Coordinates of C-alpha atoms and ligand atoms in Angstrom, one line a residue:
X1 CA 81.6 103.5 242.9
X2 CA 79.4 105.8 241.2
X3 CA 79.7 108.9 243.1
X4 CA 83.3 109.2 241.7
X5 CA 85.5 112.2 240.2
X6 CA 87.9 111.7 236.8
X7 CA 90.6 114.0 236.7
X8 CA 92.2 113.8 233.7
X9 CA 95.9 114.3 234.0
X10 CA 98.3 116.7 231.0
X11 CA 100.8 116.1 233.1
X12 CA 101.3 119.1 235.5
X13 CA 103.1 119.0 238.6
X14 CA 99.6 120.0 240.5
X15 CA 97.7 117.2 239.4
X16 CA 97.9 115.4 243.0
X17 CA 97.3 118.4 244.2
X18 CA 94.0 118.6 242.3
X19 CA 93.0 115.0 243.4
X20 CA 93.5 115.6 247.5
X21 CA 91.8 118.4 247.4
X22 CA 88.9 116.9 246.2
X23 CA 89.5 114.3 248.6
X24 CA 89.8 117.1 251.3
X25 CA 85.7 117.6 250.4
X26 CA 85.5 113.4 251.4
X27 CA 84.8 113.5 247.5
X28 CA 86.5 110.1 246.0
X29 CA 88.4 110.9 242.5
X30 CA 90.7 109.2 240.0
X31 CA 93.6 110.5 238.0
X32 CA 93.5 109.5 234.5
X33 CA 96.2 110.3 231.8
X34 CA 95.0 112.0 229.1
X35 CA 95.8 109.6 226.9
X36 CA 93.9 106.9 228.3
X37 CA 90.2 108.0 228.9
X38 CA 87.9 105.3 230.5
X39 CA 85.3 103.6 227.5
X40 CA 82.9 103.6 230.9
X41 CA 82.4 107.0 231.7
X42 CA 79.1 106.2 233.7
X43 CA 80.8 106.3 236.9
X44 CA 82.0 109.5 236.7
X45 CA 79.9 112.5 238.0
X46 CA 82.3 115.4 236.8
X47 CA 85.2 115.4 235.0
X48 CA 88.0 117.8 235.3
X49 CA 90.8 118.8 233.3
X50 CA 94.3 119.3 234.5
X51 CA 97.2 121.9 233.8
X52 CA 99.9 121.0 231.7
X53 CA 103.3 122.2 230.9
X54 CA 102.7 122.2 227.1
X55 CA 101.2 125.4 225.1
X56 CA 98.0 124.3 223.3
X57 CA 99.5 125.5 220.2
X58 CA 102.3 122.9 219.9
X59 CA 102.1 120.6 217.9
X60 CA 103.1 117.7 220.5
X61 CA 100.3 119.0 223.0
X62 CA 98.0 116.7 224.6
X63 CA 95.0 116.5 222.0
X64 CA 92.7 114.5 223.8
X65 CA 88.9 113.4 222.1
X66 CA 86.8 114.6 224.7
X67 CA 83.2 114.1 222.6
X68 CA 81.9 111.8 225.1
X69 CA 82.5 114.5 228.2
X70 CA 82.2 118.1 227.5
X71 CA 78.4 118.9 227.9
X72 CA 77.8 115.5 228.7
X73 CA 79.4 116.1 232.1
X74 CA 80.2 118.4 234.3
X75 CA 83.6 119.8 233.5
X76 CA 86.0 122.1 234.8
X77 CA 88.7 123.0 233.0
X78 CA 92.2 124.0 235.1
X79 CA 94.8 126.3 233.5
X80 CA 95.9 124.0 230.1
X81 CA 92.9 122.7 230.3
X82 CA 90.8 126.3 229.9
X83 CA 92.9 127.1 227.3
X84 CA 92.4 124.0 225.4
X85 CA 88.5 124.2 225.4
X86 CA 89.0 128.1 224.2
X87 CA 91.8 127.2 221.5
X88 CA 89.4 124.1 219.9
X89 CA 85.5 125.4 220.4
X90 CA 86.3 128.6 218.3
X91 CA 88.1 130.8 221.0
X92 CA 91.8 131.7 220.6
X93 CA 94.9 131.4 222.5
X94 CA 98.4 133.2 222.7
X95 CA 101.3 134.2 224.1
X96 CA 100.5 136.6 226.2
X97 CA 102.9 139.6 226.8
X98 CA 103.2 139.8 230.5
X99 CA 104.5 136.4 232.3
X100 CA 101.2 135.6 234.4
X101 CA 103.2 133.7 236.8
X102 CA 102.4 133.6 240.9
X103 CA 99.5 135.9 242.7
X104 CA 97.0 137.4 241.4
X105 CA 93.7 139.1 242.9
X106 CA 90.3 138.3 241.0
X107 CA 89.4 142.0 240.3
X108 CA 86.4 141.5 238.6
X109 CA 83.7 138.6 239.6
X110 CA 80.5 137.8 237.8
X111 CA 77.3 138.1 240.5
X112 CA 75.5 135.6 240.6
X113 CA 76.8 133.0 239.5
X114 CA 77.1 129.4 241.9
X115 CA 80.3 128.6 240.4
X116 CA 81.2 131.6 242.7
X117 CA 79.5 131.1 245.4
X118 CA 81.2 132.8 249.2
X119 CA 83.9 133.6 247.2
X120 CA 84.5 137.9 247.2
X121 CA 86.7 139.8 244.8
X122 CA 89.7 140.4 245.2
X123 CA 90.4 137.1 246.2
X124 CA 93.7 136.0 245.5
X125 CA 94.6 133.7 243.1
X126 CA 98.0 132.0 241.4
X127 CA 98.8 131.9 238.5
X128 CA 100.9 130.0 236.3
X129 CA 101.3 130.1 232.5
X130 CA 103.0 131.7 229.7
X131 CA 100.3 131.9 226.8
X132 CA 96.6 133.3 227.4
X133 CA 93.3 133.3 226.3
X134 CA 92.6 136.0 223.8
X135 CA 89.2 134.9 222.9
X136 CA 86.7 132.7 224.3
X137 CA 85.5 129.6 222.7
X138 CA 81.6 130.2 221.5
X139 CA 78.8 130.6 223.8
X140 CA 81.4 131.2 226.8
X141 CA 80.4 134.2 229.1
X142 CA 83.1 135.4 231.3
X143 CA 83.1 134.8 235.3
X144 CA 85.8 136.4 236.4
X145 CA 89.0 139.2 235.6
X146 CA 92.4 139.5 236.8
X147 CA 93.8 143.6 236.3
X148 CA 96.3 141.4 233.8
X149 CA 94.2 138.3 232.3
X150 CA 90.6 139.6 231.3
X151 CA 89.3 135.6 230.8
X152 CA 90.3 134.2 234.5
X153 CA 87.4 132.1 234.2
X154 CA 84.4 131.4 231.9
X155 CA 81.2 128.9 231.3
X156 CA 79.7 127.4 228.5
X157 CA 76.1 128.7 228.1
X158 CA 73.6 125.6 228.5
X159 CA 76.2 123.2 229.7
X160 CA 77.9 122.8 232.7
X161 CA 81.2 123.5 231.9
X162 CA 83.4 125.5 233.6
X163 CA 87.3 126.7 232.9
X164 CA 90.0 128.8 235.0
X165 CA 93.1 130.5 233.9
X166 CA 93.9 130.1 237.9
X167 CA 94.7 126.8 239.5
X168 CA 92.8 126.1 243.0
X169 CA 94.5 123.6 244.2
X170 CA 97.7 125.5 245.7
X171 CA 97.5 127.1 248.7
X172 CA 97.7 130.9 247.4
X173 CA 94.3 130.3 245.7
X174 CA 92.6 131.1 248.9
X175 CA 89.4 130.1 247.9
X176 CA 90.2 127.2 245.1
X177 CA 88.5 125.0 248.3
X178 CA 85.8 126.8 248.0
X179 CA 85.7 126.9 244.1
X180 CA 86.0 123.1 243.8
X181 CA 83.4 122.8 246.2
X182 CA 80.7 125.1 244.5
X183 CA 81.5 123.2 241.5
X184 CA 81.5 119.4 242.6
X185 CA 78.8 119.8 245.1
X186 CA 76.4 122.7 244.1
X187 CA 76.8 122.3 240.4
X188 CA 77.9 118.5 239.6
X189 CA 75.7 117.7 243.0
X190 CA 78.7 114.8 243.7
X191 CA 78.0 113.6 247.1
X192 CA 80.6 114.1 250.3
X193 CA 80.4 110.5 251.0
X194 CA 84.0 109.4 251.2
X195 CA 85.2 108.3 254.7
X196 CA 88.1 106.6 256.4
X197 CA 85.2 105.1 257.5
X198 CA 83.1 104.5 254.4
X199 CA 86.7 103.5 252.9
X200 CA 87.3 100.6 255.5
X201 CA 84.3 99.3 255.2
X202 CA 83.8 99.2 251.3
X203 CA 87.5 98.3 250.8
X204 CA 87.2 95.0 253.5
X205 CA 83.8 94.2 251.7
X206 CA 85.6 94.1 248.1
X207 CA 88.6 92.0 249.7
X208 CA 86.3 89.5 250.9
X209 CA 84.6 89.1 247.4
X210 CA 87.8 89.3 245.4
X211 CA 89.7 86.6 248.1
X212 CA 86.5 84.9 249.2
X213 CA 88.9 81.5 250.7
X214 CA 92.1 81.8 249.4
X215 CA 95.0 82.8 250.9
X216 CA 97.3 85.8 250.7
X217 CA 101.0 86.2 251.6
X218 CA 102.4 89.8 252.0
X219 CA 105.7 91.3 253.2
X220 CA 105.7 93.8 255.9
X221 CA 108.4 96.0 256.3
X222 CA 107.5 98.0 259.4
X223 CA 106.5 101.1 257.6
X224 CA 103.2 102.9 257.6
X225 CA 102.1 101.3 254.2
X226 CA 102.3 97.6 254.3
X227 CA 100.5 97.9 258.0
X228 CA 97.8 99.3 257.1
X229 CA 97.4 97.2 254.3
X230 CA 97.8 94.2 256.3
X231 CA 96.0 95.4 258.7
X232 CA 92.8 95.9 256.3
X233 CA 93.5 92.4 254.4
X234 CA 93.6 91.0 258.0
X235 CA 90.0 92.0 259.0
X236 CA 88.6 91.0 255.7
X237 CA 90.2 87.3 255.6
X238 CA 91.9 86.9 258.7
X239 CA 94.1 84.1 258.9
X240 CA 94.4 83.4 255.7
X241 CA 96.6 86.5 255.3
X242 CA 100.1 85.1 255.7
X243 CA 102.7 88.4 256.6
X244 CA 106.3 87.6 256.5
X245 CA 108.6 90.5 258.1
X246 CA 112.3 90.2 256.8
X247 CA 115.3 91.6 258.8
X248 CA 117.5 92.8 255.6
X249 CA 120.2 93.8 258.5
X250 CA 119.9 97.1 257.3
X251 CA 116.9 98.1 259.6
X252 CA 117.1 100.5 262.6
X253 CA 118.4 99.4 265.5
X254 CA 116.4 97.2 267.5
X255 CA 113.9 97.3 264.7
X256 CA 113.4 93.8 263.8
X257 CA 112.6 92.5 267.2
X258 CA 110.4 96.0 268.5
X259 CA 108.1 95.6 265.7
X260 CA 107.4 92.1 265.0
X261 CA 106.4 92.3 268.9
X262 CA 104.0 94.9 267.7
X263 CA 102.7 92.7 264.7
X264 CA 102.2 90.2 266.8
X265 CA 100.1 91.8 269.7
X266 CA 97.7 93.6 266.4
X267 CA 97.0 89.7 266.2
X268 CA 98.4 89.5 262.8
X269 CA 99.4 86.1 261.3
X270 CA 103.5 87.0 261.1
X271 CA 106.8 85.2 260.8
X272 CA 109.7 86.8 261.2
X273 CA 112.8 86.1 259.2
X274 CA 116.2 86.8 259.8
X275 CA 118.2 87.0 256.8
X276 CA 121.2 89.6 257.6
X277 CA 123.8 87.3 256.7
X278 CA 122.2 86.5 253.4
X279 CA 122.3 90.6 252.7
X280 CA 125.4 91.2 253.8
X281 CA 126.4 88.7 251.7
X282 CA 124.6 89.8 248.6
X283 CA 126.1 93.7 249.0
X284 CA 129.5 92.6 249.5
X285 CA 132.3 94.9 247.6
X286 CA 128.9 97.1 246.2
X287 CA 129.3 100.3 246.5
X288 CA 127.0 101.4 243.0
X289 CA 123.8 102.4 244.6
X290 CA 121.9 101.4 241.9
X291 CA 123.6 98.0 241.9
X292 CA 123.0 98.2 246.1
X293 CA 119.2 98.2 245.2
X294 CA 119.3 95.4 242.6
X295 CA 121.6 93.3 245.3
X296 CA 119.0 94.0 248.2
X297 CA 116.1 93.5 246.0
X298 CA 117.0 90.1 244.2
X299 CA 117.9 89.2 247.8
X300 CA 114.6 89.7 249.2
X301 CA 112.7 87.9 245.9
X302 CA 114.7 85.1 247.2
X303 CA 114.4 85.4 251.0
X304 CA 110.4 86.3 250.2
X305 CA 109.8 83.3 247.4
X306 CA 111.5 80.5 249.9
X307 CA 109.3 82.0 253.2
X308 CA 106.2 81.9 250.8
X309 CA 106.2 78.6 249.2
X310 CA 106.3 77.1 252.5
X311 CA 102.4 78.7 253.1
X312 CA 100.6 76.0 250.4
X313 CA 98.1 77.3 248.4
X314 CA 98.8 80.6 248.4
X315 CA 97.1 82.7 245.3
X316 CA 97.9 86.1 246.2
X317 CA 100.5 88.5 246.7
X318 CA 99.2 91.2 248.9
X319 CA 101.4 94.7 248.4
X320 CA 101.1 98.5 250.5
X321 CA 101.6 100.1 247.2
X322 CA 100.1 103.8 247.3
X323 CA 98.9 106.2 244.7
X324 CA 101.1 108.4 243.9
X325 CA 103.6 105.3 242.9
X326 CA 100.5 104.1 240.5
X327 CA 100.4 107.8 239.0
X328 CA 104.4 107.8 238.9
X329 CA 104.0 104.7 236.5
X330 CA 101.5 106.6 233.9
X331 CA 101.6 110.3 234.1
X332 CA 103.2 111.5 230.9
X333 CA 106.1 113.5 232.1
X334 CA 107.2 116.5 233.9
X335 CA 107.8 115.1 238.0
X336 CA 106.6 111.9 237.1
X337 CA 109.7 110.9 235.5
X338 CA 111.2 108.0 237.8
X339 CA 114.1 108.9 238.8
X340 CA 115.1 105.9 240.7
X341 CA 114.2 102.3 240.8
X342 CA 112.5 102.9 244.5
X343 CA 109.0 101.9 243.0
X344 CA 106.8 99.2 244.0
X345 CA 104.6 99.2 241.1
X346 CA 105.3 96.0 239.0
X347 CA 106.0 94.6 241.9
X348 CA 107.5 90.6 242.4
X349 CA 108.6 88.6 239.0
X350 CA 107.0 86.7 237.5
X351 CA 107.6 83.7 238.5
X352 CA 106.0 83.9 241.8
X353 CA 102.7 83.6 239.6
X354 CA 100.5 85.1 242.2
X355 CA 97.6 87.7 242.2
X356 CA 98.5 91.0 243.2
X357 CA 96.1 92.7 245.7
X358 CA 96.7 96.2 246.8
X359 CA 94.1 97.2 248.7
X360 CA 96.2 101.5 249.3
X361 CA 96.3 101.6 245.6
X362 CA 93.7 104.7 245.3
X363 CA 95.1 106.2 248.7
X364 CA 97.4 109.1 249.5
X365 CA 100.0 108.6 252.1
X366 CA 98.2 111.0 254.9
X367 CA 94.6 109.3 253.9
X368 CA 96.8 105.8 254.5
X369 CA 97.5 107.4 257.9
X370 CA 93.8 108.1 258.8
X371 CA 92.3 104.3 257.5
X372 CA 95.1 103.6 260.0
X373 CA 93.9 105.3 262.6
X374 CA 90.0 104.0 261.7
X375 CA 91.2 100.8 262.6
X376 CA 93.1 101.7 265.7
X377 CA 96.7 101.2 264.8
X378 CA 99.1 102.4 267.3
X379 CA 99.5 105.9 266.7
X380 CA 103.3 105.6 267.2
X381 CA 103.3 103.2 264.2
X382 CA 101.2 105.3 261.9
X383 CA 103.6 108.1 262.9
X384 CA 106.7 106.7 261.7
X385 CA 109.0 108.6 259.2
X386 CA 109.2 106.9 256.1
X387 CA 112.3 104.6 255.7
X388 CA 113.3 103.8 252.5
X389 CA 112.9 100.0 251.4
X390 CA 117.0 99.2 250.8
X391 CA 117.4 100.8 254.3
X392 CA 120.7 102.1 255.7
X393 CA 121.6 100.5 252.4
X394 CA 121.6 103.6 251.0
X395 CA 122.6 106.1 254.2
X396 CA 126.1 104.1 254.1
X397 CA 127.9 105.5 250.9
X398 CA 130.3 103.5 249.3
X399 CA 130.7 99.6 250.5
X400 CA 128.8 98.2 253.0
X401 CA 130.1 96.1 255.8
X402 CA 128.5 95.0 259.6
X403 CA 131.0 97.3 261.1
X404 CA 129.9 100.1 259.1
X405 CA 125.9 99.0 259.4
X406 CA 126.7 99.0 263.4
X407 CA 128.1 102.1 263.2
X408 CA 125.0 103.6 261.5
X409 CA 122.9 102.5 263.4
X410 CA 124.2 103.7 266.9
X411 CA 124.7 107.3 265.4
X412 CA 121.0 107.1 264.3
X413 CA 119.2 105.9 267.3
X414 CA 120.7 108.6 269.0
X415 CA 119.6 111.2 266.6
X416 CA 116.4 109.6 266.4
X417 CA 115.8 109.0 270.5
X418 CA 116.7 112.9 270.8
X419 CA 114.4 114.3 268.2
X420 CA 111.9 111.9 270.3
X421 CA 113.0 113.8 273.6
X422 CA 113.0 116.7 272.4
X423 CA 109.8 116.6 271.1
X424 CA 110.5 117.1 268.1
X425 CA 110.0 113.7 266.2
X426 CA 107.1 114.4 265.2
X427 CA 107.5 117.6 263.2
X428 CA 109.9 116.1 261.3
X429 CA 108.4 114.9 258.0
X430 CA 112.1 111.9 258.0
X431 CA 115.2 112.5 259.6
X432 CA 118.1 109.9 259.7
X433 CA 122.2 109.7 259.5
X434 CA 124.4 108.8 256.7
X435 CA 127.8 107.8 257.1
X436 CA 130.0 109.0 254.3
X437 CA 133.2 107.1 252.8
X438 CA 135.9 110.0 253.8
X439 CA 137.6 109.9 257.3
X440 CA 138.6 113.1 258.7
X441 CA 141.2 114.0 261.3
X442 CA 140.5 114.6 265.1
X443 CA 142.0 115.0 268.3
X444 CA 140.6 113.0 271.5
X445 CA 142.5 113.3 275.0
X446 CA 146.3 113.5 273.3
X447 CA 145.9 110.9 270.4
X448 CA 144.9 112.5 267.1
X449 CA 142.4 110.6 265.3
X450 CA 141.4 109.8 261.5
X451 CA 137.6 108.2 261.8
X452 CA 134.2 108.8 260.2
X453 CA 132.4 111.7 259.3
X454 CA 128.5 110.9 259.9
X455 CA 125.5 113.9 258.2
X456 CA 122.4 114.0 260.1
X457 CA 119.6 114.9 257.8
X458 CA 116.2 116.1 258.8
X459 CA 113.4 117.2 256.1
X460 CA 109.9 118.1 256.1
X461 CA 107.3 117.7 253.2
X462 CA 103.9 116.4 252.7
X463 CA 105.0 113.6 250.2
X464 CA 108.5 113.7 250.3
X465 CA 108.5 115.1 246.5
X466 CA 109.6 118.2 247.5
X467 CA 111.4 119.4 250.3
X468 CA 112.6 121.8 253.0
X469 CA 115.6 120.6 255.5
X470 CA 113.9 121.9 259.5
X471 CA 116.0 124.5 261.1
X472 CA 116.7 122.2 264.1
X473 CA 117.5 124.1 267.5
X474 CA 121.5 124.3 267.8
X475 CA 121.2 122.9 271.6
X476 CA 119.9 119.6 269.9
X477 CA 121.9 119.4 267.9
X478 CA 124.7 120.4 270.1
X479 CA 123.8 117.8 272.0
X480 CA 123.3 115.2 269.6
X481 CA 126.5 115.6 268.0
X482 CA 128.3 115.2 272.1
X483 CA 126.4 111.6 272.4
X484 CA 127.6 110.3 269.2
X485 CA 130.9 111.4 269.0
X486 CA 131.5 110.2 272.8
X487 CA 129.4 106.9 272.5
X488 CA 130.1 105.7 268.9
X489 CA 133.2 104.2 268.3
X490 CA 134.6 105.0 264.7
X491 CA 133.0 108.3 264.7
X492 CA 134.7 111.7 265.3
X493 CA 132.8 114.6 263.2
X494 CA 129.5 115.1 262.9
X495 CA 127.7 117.6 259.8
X496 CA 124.2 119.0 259.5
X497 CA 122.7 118.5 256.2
X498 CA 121.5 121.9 254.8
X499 CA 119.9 121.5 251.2
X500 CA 116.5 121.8 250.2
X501 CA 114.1 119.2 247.5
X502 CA 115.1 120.3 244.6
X503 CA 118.1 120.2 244.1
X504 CA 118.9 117.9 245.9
X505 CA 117.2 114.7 247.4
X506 CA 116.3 113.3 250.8
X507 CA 118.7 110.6 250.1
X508 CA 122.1 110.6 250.1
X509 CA 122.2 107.8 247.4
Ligands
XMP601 P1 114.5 111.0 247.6 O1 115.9 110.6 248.1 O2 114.2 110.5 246.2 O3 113.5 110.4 248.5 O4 114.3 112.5 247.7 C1 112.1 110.5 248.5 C2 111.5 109.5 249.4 O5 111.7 108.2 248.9 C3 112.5 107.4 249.8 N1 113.4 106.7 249.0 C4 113.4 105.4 248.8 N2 112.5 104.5 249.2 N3 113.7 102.8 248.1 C5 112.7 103.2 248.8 O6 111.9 102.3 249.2 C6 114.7 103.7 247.7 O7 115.7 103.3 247.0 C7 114.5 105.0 248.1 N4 115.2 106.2 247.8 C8 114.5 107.2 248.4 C9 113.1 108.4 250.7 O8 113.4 107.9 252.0 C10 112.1 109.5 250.8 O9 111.0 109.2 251.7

């Protein structure tokens, strides 16, 4: 790909941000620690440099060597990254005395200059750092003002380098859009070539080369992900792409058997194992989540490695993993930190010995929903909420038995069957129940009752690292809580969860 963007990443928690806006423009673009700059830069048509939560004058800051790119390339320079090229090319930066945190307005705009193109003064900006530049770096000429931070932006004279104090990528840059644009199109003349389209059909042409005969295995789990993989490994080698779908048990109700149907009508090559008991059996008297996730997964290494020695010849393992799990594995701190053993990166041991193909691995989760659609995927399937991999696993805290799971998953096809009538579905980013380990007291007809408390949980977020819980209509929810606690045995109180992404999680566990 030679029409392609580096970003290279000092670990701020808007680097993603940087990349899918870029992608927004149907410009393609890589993330890149700092640390580890490509030896091919050739591909690359701009470069740009990302925030970071260091000051440049620590002495543990990100130091990178960039010889090969600055006025080699064109470059723009984001936040840490401004303040780097001012603090080494002669300029100097310090603490500055006012916190130059949040909006801004651009008070003062160079004319003339394509950099800022369409955009007016007094455009607002955000802002988000504690030192500032004092001085520019030699040969800079200033662009742009804040009333608060006099060098908002600057250029190199007779390179195409660029640097902002701001950072375009959030949403309260109103035009950052606009600003990337100007500089990736009009002044690094990076082409807007980067399609669903263009993606499908480059990505099924690589598969075929890197595959040519051989065959693939790969597990689908009924999420968005491992679909659409599937679905693209299916058009490049057809039925040489073995999909096995296991049923851990711990799946929605009515799950298993709904969407293998729909597997099998997209004409994919599937088998469908049912290994509950084997689950069950592997969580018995667990109630350590983490330990949960090790039982579950060592359960499905087994489950998957007996299914897959019984394709021969197999020589690949095909997995759904998505960017933001590959940038998880590398960024250098800050969000990235992983938090929980949830990632697919790394994937199957060893000992399977296959090839790993990932054909999402450069793909954000809503560009993943838009190949899907390319292909013409069920919308209902690419709609899905995310579901986490151990399942209800992990909405049952405490022990798990098939009592409990049953219990689970009556309470949450309700919930989920009203947000669905209600229309509300899909405005919810993931909703599910969780069935907590305390029983409280209750009265039904004249027997008083001691029985399970269930949470209903509802969230929405763009990539489920952050979020908000939705402010569900009472009548739903009035109503919801009636059908449970009248049609699910074992249940007599029902809560709303109420907490927000950070501080605490989507997950209960
Ligand atoms: P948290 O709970 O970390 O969830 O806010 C963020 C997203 O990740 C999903 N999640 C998991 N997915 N295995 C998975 O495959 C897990 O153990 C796991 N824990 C959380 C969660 O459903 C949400 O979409």
């Amino acid at each position: 790909m030679q029409n392609n963007v580096l970003i290279l990443d000092f670990g701020s928690q808007y680097t993603q941000l940087i990349a899918r806006r870029v992608r927004e423009l149907n410009i393609y673009c890589e993330i890149h620690p700092f640390h580890n700059i490509p030896d091919n830069l050739d591909p690359f048509k701009a470069v740009i440099l990302s925030g970071s939560p260091f000051s440049v004058r620590a002495e543990d800051a990100p130091h990178p060597d960039l010889s090969k790119i600055k006025g080699h390339k064109p470059l723009l320079a984001v936040c840490y990254g401004a303040q780097y090229l001012a603090h080494f090319n002669g300029g100097s930066v310090e603490p500055s005395n006012i916190r130059e945190y949040g909006r801004a307005k651009l008070s003062m705009i160079k004319s003339g200059e394509i950099f800022f193109d369409n955009i007016p003064e007094n455009t607002n900006v955000w802002m988000s750092h504690s030192d500032t530049i004092a001085q520019l770096p030699k040969n800079a000429v200033r662009l742009a003002s804040t009333v608060d931070v006099l060098n908002a932006s600057y250029r190199i004279e007779n390179e195409e380098t660029y640097a902002i104090q701001f950072h375009p990528e959030v949403y309260h840059t109103t035009h950052g859009k606009q600003l990337l644009e100007n500089f990736l199109v009009k002044i690094a003349k990076v082409e807007q070539s980067w399609t669903p389209a263009a993606f499908v059909e480059t990505t099924v042409q690589t598969l075929k080369d890197q595959i040519g005969n051989d065959k693939v295995v790969l597990g689908l789990s009924g999420g968005v992900d491992s679909t659409v993989a599937a679905t693209l490994l299916h058009k490049a080698i057809g039925k040489n792409l073995y999909c096995i779908f296991v049923n851990n048990g711990l799946l929605r109700k009515n799950e298993f058997d709904s969407v293998l149907h729909q597997y099998k009508d997209m004409g994919l090559n599937v088998k469908g194992v049912d290994a509950s008991e084997r689950f069950l059996k592997a969580l018995e008297g667990e109630s350590d989540p983490e330990r949960k996730r090790k039982a579950i997964g060592n359960a499905f290494i087994e489950v998957f490695d007996d299914e897959a020695h019984q394709v021969t010849g197999v020589d690949w393992l095909g997995q759904g993993t998505i960017y933001p799990d590959v940038i998880e594995s590398v960024s250098v701190n800050g969000p990235s930190v992983t938090i929980k053993s949830h990632h697919n990166v790394g994937g199957l041991p060893d000992f399977m010995k296959l090839k790993i193909v990932e054909p999402l691995r450069m793909l954000f989760k809503d560009e993943v929903r838009r190949v899907g659609k390319e292909m013409g995927i069920d919308p209902e399937l690419l709609g899905r909420h995310p579901f986490p991999g151990p399942g209800l696993a992990i909405r049952i805290l405490g022990d798990i038995t098939a009592e409990k799971v049953r219990i689970l998953q009556e309470v949450d096809a309700i919930f989920i069957d009203g947000l669905r009538k209600w229309d509300l579905y899909d405005k919810v980013w993931q909703a599910g129940a969780i069935l907590l380990p305390v029983n409280s007291v209750g009265v039904m007809g004249d027997e008083r009752t001691y029985e399970k408390v269930v949470a209903l949980r509802a969230v929405e977020s763009t990539d489920g690292m952050t979020a908000d819980w939705v402010n569900l209509p009472y009548e739903f929810l009035q109503e919801v809580s009636n059908n449970i606690i009248n049609r699910v045995k074992g249940v007599n109180r029902v809560v709303y969860d109420i907490s927000s992404k950070p501080p605490a999680t989507i997950e209960w566990e």
